[in-house]
Short mmCIF file of C-alpha atoms in Angstrom, two decimals:
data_model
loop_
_atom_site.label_atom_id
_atom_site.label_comp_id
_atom_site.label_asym_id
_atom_site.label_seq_id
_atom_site.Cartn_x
_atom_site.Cartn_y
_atom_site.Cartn_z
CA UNK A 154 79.33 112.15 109.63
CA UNK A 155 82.76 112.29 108.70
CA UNK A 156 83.56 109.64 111.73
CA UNK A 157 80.96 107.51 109.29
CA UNK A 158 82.48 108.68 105.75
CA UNK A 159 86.08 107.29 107.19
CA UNK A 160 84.52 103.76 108.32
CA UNK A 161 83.54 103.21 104.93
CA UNK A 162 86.30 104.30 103.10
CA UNK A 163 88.90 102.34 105.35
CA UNK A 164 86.71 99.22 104.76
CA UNK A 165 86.82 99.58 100.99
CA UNK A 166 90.83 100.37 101.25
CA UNK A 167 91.20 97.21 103.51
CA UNK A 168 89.48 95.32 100.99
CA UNK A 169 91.20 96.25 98.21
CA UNK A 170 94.38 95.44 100.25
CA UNK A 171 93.80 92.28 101.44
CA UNK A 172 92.39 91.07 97.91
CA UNK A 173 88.61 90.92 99.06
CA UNK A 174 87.67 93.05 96.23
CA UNK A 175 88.76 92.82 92.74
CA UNK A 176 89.21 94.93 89.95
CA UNK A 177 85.99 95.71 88.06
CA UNK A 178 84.14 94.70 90.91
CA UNK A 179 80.96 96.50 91.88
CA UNK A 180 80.21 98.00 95.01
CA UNK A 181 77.03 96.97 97.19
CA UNK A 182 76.13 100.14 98.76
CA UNK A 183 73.61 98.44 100.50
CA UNK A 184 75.89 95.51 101.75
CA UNK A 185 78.10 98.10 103.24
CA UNK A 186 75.51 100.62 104.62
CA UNK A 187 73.92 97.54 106.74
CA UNK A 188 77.24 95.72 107.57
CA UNK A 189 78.55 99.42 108.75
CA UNK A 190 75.34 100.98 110.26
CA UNK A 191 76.08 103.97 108.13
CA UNK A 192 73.64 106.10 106.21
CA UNK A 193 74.22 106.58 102.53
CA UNK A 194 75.40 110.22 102.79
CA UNK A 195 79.12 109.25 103.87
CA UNK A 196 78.39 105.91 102.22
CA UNK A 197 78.47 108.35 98.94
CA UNK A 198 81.23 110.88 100.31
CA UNK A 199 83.78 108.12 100.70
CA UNK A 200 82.80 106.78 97.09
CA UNK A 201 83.87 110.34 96.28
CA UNK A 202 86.80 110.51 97.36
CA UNK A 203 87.83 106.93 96.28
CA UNK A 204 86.79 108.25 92.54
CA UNK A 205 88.80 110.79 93.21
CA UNK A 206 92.01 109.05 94.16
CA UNK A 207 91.18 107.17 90.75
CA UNK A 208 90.52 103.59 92.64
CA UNK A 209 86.71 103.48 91.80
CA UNK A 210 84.54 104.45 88.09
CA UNK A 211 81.17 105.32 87.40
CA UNK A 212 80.64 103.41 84.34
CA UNK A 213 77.43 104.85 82.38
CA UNK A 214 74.22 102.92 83.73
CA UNK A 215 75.73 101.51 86.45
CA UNK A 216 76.71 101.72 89.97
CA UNK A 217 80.32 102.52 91.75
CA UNK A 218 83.11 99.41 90.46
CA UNK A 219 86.76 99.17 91.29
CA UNK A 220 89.21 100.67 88.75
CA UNK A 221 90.08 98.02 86.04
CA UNK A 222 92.79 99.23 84.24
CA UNK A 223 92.95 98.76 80.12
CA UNK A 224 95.89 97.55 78.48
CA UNK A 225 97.60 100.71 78.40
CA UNK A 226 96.59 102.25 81.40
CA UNK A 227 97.86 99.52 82.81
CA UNK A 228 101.49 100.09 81.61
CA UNK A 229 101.17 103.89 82.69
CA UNK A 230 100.30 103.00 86.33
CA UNK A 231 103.07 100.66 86.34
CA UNK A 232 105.76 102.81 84.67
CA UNK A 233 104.88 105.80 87.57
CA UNK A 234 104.87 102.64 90.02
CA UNK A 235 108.11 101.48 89.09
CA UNK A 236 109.50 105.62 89.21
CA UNK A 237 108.10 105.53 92.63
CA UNK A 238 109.77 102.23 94.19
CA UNK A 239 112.60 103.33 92.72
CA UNK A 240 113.14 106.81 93.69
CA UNK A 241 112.26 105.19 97.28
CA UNK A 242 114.97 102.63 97.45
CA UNK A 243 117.24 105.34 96.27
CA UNK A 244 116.28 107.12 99.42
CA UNK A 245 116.20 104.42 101.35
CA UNK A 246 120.28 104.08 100.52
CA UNK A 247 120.61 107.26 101.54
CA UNK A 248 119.14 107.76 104.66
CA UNK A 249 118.63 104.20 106.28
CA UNK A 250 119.58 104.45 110.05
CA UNK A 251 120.04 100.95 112.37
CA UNK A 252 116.57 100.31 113.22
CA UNK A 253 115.33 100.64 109.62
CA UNK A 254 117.78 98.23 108.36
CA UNK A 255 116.86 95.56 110.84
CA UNK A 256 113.22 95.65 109.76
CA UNK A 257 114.91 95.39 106.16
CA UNK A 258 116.54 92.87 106.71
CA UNK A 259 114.02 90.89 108.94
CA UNK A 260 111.12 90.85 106.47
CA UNK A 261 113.80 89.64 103.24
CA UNK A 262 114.52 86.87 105.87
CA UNK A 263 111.08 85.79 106.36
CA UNK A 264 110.18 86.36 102.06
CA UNK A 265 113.66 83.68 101.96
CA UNK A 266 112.28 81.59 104.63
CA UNK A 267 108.80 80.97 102.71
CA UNK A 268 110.62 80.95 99.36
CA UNK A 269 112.64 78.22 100.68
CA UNK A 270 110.02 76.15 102.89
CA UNK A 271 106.92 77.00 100.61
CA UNK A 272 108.05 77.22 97.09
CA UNK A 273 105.31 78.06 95.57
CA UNK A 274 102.79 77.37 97.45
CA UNK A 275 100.61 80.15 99.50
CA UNK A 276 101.00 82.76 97.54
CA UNK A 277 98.84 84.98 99.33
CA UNK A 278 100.57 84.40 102.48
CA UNK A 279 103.95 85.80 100.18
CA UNK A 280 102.38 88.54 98.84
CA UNK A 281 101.44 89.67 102.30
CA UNK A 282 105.63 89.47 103.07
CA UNK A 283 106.06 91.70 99.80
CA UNK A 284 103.83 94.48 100.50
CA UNK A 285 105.54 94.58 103.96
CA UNK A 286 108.75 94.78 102.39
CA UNK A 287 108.30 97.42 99.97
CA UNK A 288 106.46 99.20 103.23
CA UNK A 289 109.51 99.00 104.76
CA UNK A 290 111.61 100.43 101.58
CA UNK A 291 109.67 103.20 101.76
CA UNK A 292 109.05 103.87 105.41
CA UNK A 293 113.36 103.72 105.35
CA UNK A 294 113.17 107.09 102.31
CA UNK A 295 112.30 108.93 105.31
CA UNK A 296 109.68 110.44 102.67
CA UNK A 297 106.04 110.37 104.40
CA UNK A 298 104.54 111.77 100.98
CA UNK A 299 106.11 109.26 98.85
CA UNK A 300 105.11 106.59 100.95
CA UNK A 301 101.67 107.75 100.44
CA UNK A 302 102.02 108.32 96.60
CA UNK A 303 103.17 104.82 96.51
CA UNK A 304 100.34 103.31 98.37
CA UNK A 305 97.60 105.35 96.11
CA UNK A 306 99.28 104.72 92.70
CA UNK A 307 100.25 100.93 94.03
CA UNK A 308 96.42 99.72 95.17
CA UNK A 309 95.39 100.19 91.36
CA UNK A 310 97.94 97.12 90.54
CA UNK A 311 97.41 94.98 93.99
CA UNK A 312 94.94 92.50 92.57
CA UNK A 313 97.62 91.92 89.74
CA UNK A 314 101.07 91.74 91.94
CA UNK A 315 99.21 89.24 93.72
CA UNK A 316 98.23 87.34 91.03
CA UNK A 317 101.57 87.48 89.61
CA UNK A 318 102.72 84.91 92.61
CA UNK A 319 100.44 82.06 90.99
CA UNK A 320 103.17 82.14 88.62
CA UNK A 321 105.76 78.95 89.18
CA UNK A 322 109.33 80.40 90.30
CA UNK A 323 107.87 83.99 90.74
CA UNK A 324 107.94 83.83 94.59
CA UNK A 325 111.50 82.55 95.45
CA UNK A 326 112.77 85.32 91.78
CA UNK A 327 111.18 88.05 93.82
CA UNK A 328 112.78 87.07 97.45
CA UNK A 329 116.27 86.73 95.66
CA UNK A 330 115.39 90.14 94.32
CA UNK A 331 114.30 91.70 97.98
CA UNK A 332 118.16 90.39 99.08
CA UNK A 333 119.81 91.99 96.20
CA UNK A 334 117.66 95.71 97.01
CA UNK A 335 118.04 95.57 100.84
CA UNK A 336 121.84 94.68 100.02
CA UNK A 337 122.42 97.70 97.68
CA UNK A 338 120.30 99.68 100.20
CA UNK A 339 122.32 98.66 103.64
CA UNK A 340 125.56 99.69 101.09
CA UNK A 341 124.45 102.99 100.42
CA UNK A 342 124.14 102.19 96.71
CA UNK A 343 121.54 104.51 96.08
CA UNK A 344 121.68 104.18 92.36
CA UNK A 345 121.80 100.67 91.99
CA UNK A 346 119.04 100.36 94.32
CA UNK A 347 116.96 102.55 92.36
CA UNK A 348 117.41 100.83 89.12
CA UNK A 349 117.08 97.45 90.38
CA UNK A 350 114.12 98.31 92.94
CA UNK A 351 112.40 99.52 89.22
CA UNK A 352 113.33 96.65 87.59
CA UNK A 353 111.64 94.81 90.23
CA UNK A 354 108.41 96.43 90.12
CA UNK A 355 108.02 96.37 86.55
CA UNK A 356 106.46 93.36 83.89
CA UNK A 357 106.67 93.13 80.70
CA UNK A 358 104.09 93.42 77.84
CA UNK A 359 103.30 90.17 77.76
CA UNK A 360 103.27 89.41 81.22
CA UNK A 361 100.58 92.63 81.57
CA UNK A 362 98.49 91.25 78.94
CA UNK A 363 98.41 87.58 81.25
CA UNK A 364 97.92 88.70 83.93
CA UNK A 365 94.96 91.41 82.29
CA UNK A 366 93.46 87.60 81.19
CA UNK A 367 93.32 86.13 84.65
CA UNK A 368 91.41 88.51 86.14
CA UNK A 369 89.04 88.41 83.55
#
């Protein structure tokens, strides 16, 4: 059962990840009991414990959807987000060995090389490079329960990072961005590369409220 309960859950992770499921979406529990083979008891335990982790409601009437943030809860996930990446780059500065900063350093090549051969185009090919950066930030704080506080509080926003790479300009700002952190980082800068790494992470207002409209 709990072999089943895990298949489930890991699908509705990895499609949250990979952008195959959007916010407010609902789930088809009968899509994923016959694509999985699974019966609907861990079909309804993993639903539990994604409701518990805060990425799926139960509106009233209505079956399991993924977490759409308001306006405001919105800025509070993002606020903790940007407390996280920071506090993770700071880290990062501090305890960074040689392997670490080679996988740094590799991905911010490849988020320069697409900046710089792409533009803007494929932007879900970039945001692919980003989360793998910011995995690598956070692998390099040397932190295992951080990283996985980052990855909870983080999927709530993924649909909305992602969608902030549409934007013209946004995806060779952010790889200019990823050089300036892993720089501060490889320096031992650990302050700097907190504050900027939280910088990073963060939008404005009016950015939020855009990007709240594309999604619907």
């Amino acid at each position: 059962m709990a072999g089943q309960t895990e298949i489930v859950l890991n699908a509705i992770l990895s499609g949250i990840d990979k952008g195959d499921l959007s916010p407010g979406e609902a789930i088809d529990e009968n899509a994923l009991i016959a694509r999985y083979e699974v019966s609907r008891t861990p079909l309804r335990e993993a639903l539990l414990r994604l409701e518990a982790m805060g990425l799926i409601v139960r509106p009233p009437r209505k079956g399991a959807v993924l977490f759409k943030p308001s306006f405001e809860e919105f800025l509070a996930i993002l606020e903790v987000n940007a407390q996280l990446e920071g506090q993770a780059a700071g880290l990062a500065a501090r305890r960074i060995g040689a392997e670490g900063g080679e996988n740094l350093l590799s991905v911010v090549e490849a988020c320069e090389k697409h900046a710089l051969e792409k533009g803007d185009d494929d932007p879900n090919a970039y945001y692919a490079l980003n989360l793998e950066f910011h995995k690598q930030v956070a692998k390099a704080s040397g932190n295992p329960f951080l990283l996985d506080m980052i990855k909870m509080n983080g999927r709530k926003l993924l649909a909305y990072y992602r969608a902030r790479y549409r934007n013209p300009g946004a995806i060779a700002e952010s790889a200019r961005e990823h050089r300036q952190i892993a720089e501060l980082i490889l320096a031992h800068d650990a302050d700097r590369a907190h504050a900027l790494m939280s910088e990073h992470v963060l939008f404005d207002q009016v950015t939020v409220m855009d990007l709240l409209a594309a999604l619907g």
